[in-house]
Coordinates of C-alpha atoms and ligand atoms in Angstrom, one line a residue:
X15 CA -56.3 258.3 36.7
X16 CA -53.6 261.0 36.4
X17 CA -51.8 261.7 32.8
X18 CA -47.5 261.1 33.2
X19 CA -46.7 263.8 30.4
X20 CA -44.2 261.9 28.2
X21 CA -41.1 264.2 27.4
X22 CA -38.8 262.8 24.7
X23 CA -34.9 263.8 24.4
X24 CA -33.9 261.0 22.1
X25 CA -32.7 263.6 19.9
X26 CA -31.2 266.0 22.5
X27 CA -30.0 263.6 25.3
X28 CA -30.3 260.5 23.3
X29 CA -27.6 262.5 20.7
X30 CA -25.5 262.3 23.6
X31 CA -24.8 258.9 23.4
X32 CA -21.2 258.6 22.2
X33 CA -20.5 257.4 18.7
X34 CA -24.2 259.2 17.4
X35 CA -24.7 262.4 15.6
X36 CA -27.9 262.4 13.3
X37 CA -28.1 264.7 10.5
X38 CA -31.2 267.0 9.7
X39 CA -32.8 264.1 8.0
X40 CA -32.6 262.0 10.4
X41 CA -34.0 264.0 13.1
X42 CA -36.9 264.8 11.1
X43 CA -37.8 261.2 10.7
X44 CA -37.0 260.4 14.0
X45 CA -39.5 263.7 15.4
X46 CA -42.5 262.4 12.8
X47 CA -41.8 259.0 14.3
X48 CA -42.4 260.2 17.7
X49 CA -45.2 262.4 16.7
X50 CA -46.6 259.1 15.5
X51 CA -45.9 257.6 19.1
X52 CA -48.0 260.3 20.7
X53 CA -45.2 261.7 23.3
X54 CA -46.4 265.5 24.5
X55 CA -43.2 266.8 23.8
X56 CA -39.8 266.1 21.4
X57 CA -36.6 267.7 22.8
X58 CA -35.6 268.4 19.3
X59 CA -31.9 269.6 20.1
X60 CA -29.9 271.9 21.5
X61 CA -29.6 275.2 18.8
X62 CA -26.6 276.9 20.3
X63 CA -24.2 273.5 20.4
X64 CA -24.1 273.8 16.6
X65 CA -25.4 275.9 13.1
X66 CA -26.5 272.1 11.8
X67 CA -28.5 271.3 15.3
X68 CA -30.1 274.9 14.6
X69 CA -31.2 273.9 11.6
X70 CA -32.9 270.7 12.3
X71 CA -34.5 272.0 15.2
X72 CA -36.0 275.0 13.3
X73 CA -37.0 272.2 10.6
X74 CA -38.4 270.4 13.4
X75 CA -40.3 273.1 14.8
X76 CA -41.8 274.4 11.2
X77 CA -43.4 270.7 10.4
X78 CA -43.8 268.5 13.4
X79 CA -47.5 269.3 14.7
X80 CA -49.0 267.6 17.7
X81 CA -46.2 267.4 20.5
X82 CA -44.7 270.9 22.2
X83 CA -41.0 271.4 20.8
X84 CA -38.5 271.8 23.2
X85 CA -35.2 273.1 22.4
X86 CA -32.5 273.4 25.9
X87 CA -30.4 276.1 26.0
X88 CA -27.9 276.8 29.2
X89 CA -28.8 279.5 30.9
X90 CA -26.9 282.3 28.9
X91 CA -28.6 284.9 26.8
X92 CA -26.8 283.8 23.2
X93 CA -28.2 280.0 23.9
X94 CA -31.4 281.3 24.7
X95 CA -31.7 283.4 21.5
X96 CA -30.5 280.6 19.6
X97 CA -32.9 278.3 21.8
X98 CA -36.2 281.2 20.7
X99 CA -34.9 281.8 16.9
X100 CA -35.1 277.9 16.0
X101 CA -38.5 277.4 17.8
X102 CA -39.8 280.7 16.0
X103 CA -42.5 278.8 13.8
X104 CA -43.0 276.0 16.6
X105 CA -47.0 275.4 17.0
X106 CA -46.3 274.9 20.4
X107 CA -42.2 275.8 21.5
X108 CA -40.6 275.5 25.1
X109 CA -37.1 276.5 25.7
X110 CA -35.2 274.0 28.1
X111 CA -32.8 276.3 30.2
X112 CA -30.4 274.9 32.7
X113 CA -27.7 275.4 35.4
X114 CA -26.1 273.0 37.4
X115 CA -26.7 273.4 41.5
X116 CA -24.6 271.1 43.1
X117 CA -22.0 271.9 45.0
X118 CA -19.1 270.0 43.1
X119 CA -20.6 271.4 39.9
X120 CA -21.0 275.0 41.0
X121 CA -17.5 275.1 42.6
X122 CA -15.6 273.2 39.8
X123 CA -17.4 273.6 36.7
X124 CA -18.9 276.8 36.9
X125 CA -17.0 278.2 39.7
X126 CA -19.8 280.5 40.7
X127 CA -21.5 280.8 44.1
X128 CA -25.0 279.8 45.2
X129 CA -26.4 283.4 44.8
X130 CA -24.9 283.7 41.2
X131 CA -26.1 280.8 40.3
X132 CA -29.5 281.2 41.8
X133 CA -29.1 285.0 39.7
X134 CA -28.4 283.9 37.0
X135 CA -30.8 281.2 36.5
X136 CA -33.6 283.8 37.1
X137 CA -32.3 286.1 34.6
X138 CA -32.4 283.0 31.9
X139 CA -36.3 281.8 32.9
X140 CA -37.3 285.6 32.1
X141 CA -35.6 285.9 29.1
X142 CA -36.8 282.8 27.6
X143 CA -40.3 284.0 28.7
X144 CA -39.8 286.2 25.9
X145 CA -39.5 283.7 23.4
X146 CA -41.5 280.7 23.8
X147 CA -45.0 280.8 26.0
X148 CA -44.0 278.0 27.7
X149 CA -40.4 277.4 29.7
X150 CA -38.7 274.7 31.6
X151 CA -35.9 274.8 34.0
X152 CA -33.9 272.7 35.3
X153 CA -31.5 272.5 37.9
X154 CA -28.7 269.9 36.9
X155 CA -27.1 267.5 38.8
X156 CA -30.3 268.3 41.8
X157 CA -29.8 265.1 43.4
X158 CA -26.9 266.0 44.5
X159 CA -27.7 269.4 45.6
X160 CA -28.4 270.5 48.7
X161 CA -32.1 270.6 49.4
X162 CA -32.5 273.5 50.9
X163 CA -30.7 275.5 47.8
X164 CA -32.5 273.5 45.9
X165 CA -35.9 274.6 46.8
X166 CA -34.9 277.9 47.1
X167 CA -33.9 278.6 43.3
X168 CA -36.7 276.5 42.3
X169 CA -39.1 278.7 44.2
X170 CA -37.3 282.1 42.7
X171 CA -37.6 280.2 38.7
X172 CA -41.2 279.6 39.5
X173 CA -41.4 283.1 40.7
X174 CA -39.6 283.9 37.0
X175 CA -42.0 282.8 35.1
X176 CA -41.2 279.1 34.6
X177 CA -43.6 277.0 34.7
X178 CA -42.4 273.4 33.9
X179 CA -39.4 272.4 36.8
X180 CA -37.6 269.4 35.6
X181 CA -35.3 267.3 38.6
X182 CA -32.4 266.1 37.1
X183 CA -30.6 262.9 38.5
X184 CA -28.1 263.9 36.0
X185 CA -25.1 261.4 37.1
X186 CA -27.6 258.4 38.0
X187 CA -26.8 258.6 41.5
X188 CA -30.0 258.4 43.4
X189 CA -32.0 255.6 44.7
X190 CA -35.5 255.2 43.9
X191 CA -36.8 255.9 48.0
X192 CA -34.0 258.9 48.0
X193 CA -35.7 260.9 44.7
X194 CA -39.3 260.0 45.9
X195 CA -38.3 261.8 48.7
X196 CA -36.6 264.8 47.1
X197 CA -40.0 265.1 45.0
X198 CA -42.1 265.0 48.1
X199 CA -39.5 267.7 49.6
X200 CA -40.0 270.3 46.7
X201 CA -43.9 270.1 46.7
X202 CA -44.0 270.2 50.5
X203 CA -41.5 273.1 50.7
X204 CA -41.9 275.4 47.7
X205 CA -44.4 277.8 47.6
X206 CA -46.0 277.9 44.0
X207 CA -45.4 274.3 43.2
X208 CA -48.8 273.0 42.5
X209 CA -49.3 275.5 39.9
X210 CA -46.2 273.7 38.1
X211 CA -45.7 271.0 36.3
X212 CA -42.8 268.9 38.0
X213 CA -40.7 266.8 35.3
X214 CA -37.8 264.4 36.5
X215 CA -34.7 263.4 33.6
X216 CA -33.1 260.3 35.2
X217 CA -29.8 258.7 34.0
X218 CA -29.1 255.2 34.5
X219 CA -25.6 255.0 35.4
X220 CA -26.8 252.7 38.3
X221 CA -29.4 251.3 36.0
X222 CA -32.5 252.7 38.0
X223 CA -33.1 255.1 35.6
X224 CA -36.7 254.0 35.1
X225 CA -37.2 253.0 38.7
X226 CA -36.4 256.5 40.0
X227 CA -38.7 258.2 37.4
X228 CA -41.6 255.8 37.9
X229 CA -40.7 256.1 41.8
X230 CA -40.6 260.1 41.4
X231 CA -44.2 260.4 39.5
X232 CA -45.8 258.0 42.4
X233 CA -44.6 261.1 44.2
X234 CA -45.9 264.0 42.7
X235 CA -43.9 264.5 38.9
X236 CA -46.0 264.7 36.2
X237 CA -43.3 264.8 33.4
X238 CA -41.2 261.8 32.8
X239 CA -38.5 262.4 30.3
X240 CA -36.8 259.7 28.7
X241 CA -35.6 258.4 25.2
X242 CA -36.4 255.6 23.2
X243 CA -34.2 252.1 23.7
X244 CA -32.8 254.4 27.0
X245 CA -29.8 255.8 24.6
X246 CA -28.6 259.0 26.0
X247 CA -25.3 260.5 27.7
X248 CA -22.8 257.4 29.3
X249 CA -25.2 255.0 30.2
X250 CA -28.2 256.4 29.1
X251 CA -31.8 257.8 30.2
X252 CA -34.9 256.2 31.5
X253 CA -36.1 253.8 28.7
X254 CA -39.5 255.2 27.3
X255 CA -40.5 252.1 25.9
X256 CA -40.3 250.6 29.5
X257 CA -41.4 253.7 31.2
X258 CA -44.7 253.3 29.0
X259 CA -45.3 250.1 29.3
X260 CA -44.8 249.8 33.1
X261 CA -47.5 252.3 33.6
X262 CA -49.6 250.7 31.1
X263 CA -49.3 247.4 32.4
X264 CA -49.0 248.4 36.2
X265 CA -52.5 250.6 35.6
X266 CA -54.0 248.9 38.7
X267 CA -50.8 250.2 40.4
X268 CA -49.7 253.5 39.7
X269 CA -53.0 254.6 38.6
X270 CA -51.9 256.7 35.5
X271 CA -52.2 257.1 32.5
X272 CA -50.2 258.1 29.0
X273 CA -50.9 259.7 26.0
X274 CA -48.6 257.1 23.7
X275 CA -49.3 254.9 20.9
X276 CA -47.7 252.2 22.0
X277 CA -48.3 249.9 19.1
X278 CA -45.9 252.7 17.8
X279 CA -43.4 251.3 20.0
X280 CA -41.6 248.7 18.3
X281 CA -41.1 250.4 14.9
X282 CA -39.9 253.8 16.4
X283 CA -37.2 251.5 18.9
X284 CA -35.8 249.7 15.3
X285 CA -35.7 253.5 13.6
X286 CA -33.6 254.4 16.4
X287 CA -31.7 251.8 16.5
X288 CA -31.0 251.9 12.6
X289 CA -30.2 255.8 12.5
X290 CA -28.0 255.7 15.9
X291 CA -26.6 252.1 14.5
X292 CA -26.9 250.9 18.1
X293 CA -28.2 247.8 18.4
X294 CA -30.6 246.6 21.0
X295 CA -29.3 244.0 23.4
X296 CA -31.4 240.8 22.8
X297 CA -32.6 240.9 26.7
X298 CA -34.0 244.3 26.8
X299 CA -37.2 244.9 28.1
X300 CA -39.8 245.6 25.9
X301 CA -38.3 246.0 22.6
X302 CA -35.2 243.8 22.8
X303 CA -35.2 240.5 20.6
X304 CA -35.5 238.2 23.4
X305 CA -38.6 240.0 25.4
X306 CA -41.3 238.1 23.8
X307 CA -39.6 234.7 22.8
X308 CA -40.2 231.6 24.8
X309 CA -37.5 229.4 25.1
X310 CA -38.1 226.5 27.6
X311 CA -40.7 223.6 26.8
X312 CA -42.1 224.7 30.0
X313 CA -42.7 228.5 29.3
X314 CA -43.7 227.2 25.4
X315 CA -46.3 224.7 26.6
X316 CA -47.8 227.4 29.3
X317 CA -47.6 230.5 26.5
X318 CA -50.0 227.6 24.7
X319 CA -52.1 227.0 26.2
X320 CA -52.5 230.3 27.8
X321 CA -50.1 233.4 27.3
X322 CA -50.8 234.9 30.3
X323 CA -49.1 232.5 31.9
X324 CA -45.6 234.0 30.9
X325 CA -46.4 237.3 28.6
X326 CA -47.5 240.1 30.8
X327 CA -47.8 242.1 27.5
X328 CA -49.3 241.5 24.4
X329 CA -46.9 241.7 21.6
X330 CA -49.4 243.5 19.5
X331 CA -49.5 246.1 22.3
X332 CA -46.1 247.4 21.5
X333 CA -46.7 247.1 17.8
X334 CA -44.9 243.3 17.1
X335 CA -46.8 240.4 15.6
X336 CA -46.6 237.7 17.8
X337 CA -44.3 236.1 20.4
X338 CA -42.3 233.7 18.9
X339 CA -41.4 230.5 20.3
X340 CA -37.5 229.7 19.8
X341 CA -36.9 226.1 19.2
X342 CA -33.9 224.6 20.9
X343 CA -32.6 221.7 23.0
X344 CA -35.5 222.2 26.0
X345 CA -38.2 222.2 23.5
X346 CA -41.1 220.2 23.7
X347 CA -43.4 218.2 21.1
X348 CA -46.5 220.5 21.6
X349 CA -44.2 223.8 20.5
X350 CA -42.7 221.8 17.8
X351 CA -46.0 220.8 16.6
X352 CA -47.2 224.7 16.6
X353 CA -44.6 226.2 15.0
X354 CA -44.5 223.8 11.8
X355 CA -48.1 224.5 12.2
X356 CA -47.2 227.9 12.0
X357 CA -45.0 227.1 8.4
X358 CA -47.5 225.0 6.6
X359 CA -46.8 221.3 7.7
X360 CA -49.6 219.1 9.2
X361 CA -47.7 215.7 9.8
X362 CA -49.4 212.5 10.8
X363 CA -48.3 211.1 14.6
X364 CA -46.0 209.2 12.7
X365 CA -44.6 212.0 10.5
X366 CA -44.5 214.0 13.4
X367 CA -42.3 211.6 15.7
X368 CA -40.0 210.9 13.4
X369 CA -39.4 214.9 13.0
X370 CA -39.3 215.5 16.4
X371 CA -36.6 212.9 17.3
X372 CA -34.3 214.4 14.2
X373 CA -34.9 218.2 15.4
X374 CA -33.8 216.8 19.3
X375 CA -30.3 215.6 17.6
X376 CA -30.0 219.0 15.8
X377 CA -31.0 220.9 18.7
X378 CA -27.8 219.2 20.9
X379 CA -25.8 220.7 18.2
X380 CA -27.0 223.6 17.8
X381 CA -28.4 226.8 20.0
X382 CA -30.7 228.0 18.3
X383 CA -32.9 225.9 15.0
X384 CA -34.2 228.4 12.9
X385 CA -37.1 228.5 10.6
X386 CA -35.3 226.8 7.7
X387 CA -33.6 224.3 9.5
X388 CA -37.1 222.7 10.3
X389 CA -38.0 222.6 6.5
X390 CA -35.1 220.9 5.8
X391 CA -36.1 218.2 8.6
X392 CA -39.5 217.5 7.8
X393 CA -38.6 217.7 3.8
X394 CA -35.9 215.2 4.7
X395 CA -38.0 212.6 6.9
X396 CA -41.3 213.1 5.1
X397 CA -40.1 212.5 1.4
X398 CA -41.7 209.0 0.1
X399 CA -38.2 208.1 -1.0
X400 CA -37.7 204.7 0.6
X401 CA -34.4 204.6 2.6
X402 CA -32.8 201.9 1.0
X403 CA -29.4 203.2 2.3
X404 CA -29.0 205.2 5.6
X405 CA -26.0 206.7 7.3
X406 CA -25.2 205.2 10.6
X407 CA -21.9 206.6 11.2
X408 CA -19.1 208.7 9.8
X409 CA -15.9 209.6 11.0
X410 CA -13.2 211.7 8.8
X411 CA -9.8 213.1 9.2
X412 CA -8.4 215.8 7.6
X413 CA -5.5 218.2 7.5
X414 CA -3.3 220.0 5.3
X415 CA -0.2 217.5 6.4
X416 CA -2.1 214.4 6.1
X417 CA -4.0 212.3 3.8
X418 CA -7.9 212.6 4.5
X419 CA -9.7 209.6 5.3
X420 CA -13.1 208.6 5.9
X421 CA -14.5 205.4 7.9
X422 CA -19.0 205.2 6.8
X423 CA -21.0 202.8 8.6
X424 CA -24.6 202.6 6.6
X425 CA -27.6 201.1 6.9
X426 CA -29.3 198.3 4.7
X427 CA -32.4 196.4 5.1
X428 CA -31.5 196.4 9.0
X429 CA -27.4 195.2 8.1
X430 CA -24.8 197.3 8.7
X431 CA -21.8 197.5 6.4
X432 CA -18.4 199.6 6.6
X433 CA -15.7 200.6 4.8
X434 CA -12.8 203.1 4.9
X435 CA -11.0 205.2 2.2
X436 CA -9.1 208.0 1.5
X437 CA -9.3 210.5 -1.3
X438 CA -8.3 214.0 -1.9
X439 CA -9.8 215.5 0.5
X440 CA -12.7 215.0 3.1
X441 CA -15.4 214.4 1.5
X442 CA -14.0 212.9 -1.6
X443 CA -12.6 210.1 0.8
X444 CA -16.7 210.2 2.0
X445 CA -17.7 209.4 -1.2
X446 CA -15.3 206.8 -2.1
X447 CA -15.9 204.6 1.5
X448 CA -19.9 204.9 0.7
X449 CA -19.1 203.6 -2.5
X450 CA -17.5 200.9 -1.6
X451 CA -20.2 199.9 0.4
X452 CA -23.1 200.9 -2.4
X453 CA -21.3 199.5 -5.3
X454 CA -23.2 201.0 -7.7
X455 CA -20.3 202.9 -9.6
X456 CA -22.1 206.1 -10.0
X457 CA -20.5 209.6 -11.9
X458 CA -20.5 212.3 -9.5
X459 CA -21.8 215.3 -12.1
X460 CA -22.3 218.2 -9.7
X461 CA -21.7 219.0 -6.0
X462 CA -22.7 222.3 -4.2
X463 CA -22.7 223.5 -1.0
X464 CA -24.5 226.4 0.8
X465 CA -25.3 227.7 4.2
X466 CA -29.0 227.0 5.0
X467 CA -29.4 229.1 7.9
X468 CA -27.9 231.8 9.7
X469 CA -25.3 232.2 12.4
X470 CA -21.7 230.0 13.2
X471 CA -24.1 227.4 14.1
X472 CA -25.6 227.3 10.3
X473 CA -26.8 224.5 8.9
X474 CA -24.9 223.3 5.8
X475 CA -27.2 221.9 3.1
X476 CA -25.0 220.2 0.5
X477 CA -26.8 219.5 -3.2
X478 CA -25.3 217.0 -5.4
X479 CA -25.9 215.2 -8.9
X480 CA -25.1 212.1 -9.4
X481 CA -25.1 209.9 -12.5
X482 CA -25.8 206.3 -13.6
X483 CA -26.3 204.8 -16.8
X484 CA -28.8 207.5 -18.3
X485 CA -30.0 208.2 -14.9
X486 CA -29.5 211.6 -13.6
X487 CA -30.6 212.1 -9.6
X488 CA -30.0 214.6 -7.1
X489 CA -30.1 214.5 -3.6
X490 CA -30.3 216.7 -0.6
X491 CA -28.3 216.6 2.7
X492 CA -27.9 219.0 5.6
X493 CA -26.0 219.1 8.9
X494 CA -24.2 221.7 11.1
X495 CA -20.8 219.2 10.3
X496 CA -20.6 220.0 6.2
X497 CA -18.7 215.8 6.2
X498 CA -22.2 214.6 7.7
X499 CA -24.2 216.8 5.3
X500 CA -22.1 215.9 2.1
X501 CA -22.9 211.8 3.1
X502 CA -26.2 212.5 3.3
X503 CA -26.8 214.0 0.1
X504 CA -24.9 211.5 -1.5
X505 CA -27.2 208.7 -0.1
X506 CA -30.3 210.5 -0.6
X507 CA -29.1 210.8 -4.5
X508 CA -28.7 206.9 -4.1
X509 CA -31.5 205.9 -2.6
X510 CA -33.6 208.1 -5.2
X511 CA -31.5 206.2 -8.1
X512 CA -32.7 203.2 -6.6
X513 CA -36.3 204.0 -6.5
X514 CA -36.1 205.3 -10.3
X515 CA -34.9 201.6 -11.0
X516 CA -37.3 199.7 -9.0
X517 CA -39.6 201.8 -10.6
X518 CA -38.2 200.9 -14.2
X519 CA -38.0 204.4 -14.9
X520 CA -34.7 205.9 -16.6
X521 CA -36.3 209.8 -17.2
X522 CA -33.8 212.4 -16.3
X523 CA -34.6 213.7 -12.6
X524 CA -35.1 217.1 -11.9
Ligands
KIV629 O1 -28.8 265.1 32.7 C1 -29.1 266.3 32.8 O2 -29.0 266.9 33.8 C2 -29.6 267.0 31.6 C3 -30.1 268.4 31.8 C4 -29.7 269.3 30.7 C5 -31.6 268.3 31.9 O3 -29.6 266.5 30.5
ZN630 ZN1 -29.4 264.3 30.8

């Protein structure tokens, strides 16, 4: 197996990305988490864009050992000096110099010709030489360059002195067939090219970022760089968490082999994310919130029994616990039974059922049930409270040019009784139909209300205290519809009032 040389610009190219600038702080935490990942090389900035990038870079350079440094600098004598004076105490320092080759960039941008360019580019790989023992060129925009120019000024920087060559697919235009072939190209054409190390930097604008990279070391690159959660200029770089992990899990077919932690993974991709305040799309591979969470009773019940079946990576490869399986509407009874398992309830068949069928009506409702919300559920159904009273129905109507009114429907040794009220609002006109049905002519000493879970979707859980005699009960109630919630409570405080007198017990409740 062949080592991919893992080249980091997270904090050059990944700085890029619009909205982020990190300050000196940050960048140091971000290099020691990268150190901690194991890549061979941090593009710690770019010295000459700014005094404060300088800085962090030289900080960089003077703590971070382990990884080469890398600090890019165009190809101009003041970027390269600034480039050479901030890797100064760098254990191991590489200056990064470019020029762009492209026609449209050469005509437009720089407005130079083929042999200036090719001059001056020469001229920059020497002069860095003088800094930094090791130096990397790159010749921007080179998938778009014309091949034959291509190979010549990367013969000539070889020639220099340079002795990493990094292919830029700098606007994300290539295909993965079409920069495998402009690999092969430069190692079949340019003299001097096995004795480099070839590096490719792919954007994703087309969102083959990774693809190209991965497609460009099957043909001969040794040096992928890329940034973590693919953040970078417009649509970003190759992805070095999926870069990684394709290698790692594809072993059998690429045949290489990286130098990263990758249980490092997942905590360095939530550092980034929390410094750049980008957040990760839920989908995305590898380290987005979705990529080991099993959603379908189908994928839940295989992951069960096996999790090879859907996981082609261990979570605990990439530094994450365990996947997780998200209960919703297509769950089944064997993931439902796991993951209150996995919060400390054993229920009886019976238990169990009864749970299940109440979680299926919440899950109709809602997208996602959380954690909490099944607590609630089994704390609900499994409480030896006998259900003296149940709610059968409700149906209120509210609004702030109408009087609310409630219609109940409950429950009672197998009878159904309803009534209708209004009241001053909602759930007032709630309490005053169940009361007519419950007749018990209770004092209503406390009502509360919270959100259980998290989300629109959240579960209401409604507390109340209610009052009889010198009997003091509350009672729990929770719904996604607050109405529904607020009933239940009340009828749980009744039907605990009603166990406290068949139990000839007037105690205060807790
Ligand atoms: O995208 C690009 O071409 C670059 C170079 C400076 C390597 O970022
Ligand atoms: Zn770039």
């Amino acid at each position: 197996m062949e080592k991919i040389f893992i080249f980091d610009t997270t904090l050059r190219d990944g700085e890029q990305t619009p909205g982020v600038a990190f300050t000196g702080d940050e960048k140091l935490k971000i290099a020691r988490a990268l150190r901690n990942l194991g890549v061979d090389v941090i593009e710690a900035g770019f010295p000459a864009s700014s005094s404060g990038d300088l800085k962090a870079v030289k900080a960089i350079a003077e703590e971070i050992d382990g990884p080469v440094i890398a600090a890019l600098a165009r190809a101009l004598p003041d970027d390269i000096k600034k480039a050479g004076e901030a890797l100064r105490l760098a254990k191991k320092g590489r200056i990064h110099t470019f020029i762009a080759t492209s026609p449209v960039h050469m005509k437009y941008k720089l407005k130079k010709t083929p042999d200036e360019v090719l001059k001056i580019a020469v001229e920059a790989v020497r002069f860095a030489r003088e800094y930094t023992e090791e130096v990397e060129f790159s010749p921007e925009d080179a998938s778009r360059s014309d091949s034959v120019f291509l190979c010549e000024i990367v013969q000539a920087v070889i020639e220099a002195g340079a002795q990493i060559i990094n292919i830029p697919d700098t606007v994300g235009y290539s295909t993965p067939e079409e920069f495998a072939d402009l690999i092969r190209t430069l190692k079949s054409k340019v003299s001097g090219i096995d004795g480099v190390r070839l590096s490719v930097h792919c954007h994703n604008d087309l969102g083959m970022a990774v693809a190209n990279s991965l497609s460009a070391a099957k043909a001969g690159a040794r040096q992928i760089e890329c940034a973590i959660n693919g953040i970078g200029e417009r649509a970003g770089n190759a992805a070095l968490e999926e870069i990684v992990m394709a290698i790692k899990t594809r072993e059998d077919f690429f045949n290489f082999y990286t130098g990263v932690n990758t249980r490092e993974i997942y905590p360095t991709s939530r550092l980034v994310s929390h410094l750049t305040g980008i957040s990760i799309q839920p989908n995305k591979a590898i380290v987005g919130k979705n990529a080991f969470r099993h959603q379908s009773g189908i994928h839940q019940d295989g992951v069960l029994k096996k999790s090879i079946t859907y996981e082609i990576i261990a979570p605990s490869s990439v530094g994450l616990e365990e996947s997780e399986l998200v209960l919703g509407k297509l769950s089944g009874r064997h993931a439902f039974k796991e993951k209150l398992k996995q919060l400390g309830f054993y229920l009886n068949d019976e238990e169990l059922e009864k749970c299940f069928n109440v979680f299926k009506q919440l899950a109709e409702k809602k997208k996602e049930v959380f954690d909490e919300d099944l607590m609630l559920i089994v704390e609900e159904q499994t409480a030896r409270i006998p259900q003296f009273f149940s709610l059968d129905y409700i149906h209120a109507v509210t609004g702030n040019k109408i009087l609310p009114t409630a219609t109940v429907r409950i429950k009672k040794n197998g009878e159904v009784y309803q009534e209708a009220s209004c009241g001053d609002g909602p759930i007032d006109a709630t309490y005053k139909a169940i009361d007519k049905i419950c007749r018990l002519d209770l004092t209503l000493v406390d009502y509360s209300i919270k959100s259980a879970t998290v989300g629109k979707d959240a579960l209401g859980e409604v507390t109340v205290k209610v009052k009889k005699d010198d009997i003091l009960v509350s009672g729990r109630g929770s719904s996604t519809d607050i109405i529904e919630a607020s009933a239940k409570a009340y009828i749980n405080a009744i039907n605990r009032l009603l166990y406290r007198y068949t139990r000839g017990e007037n105690a205060k409740d807790n």
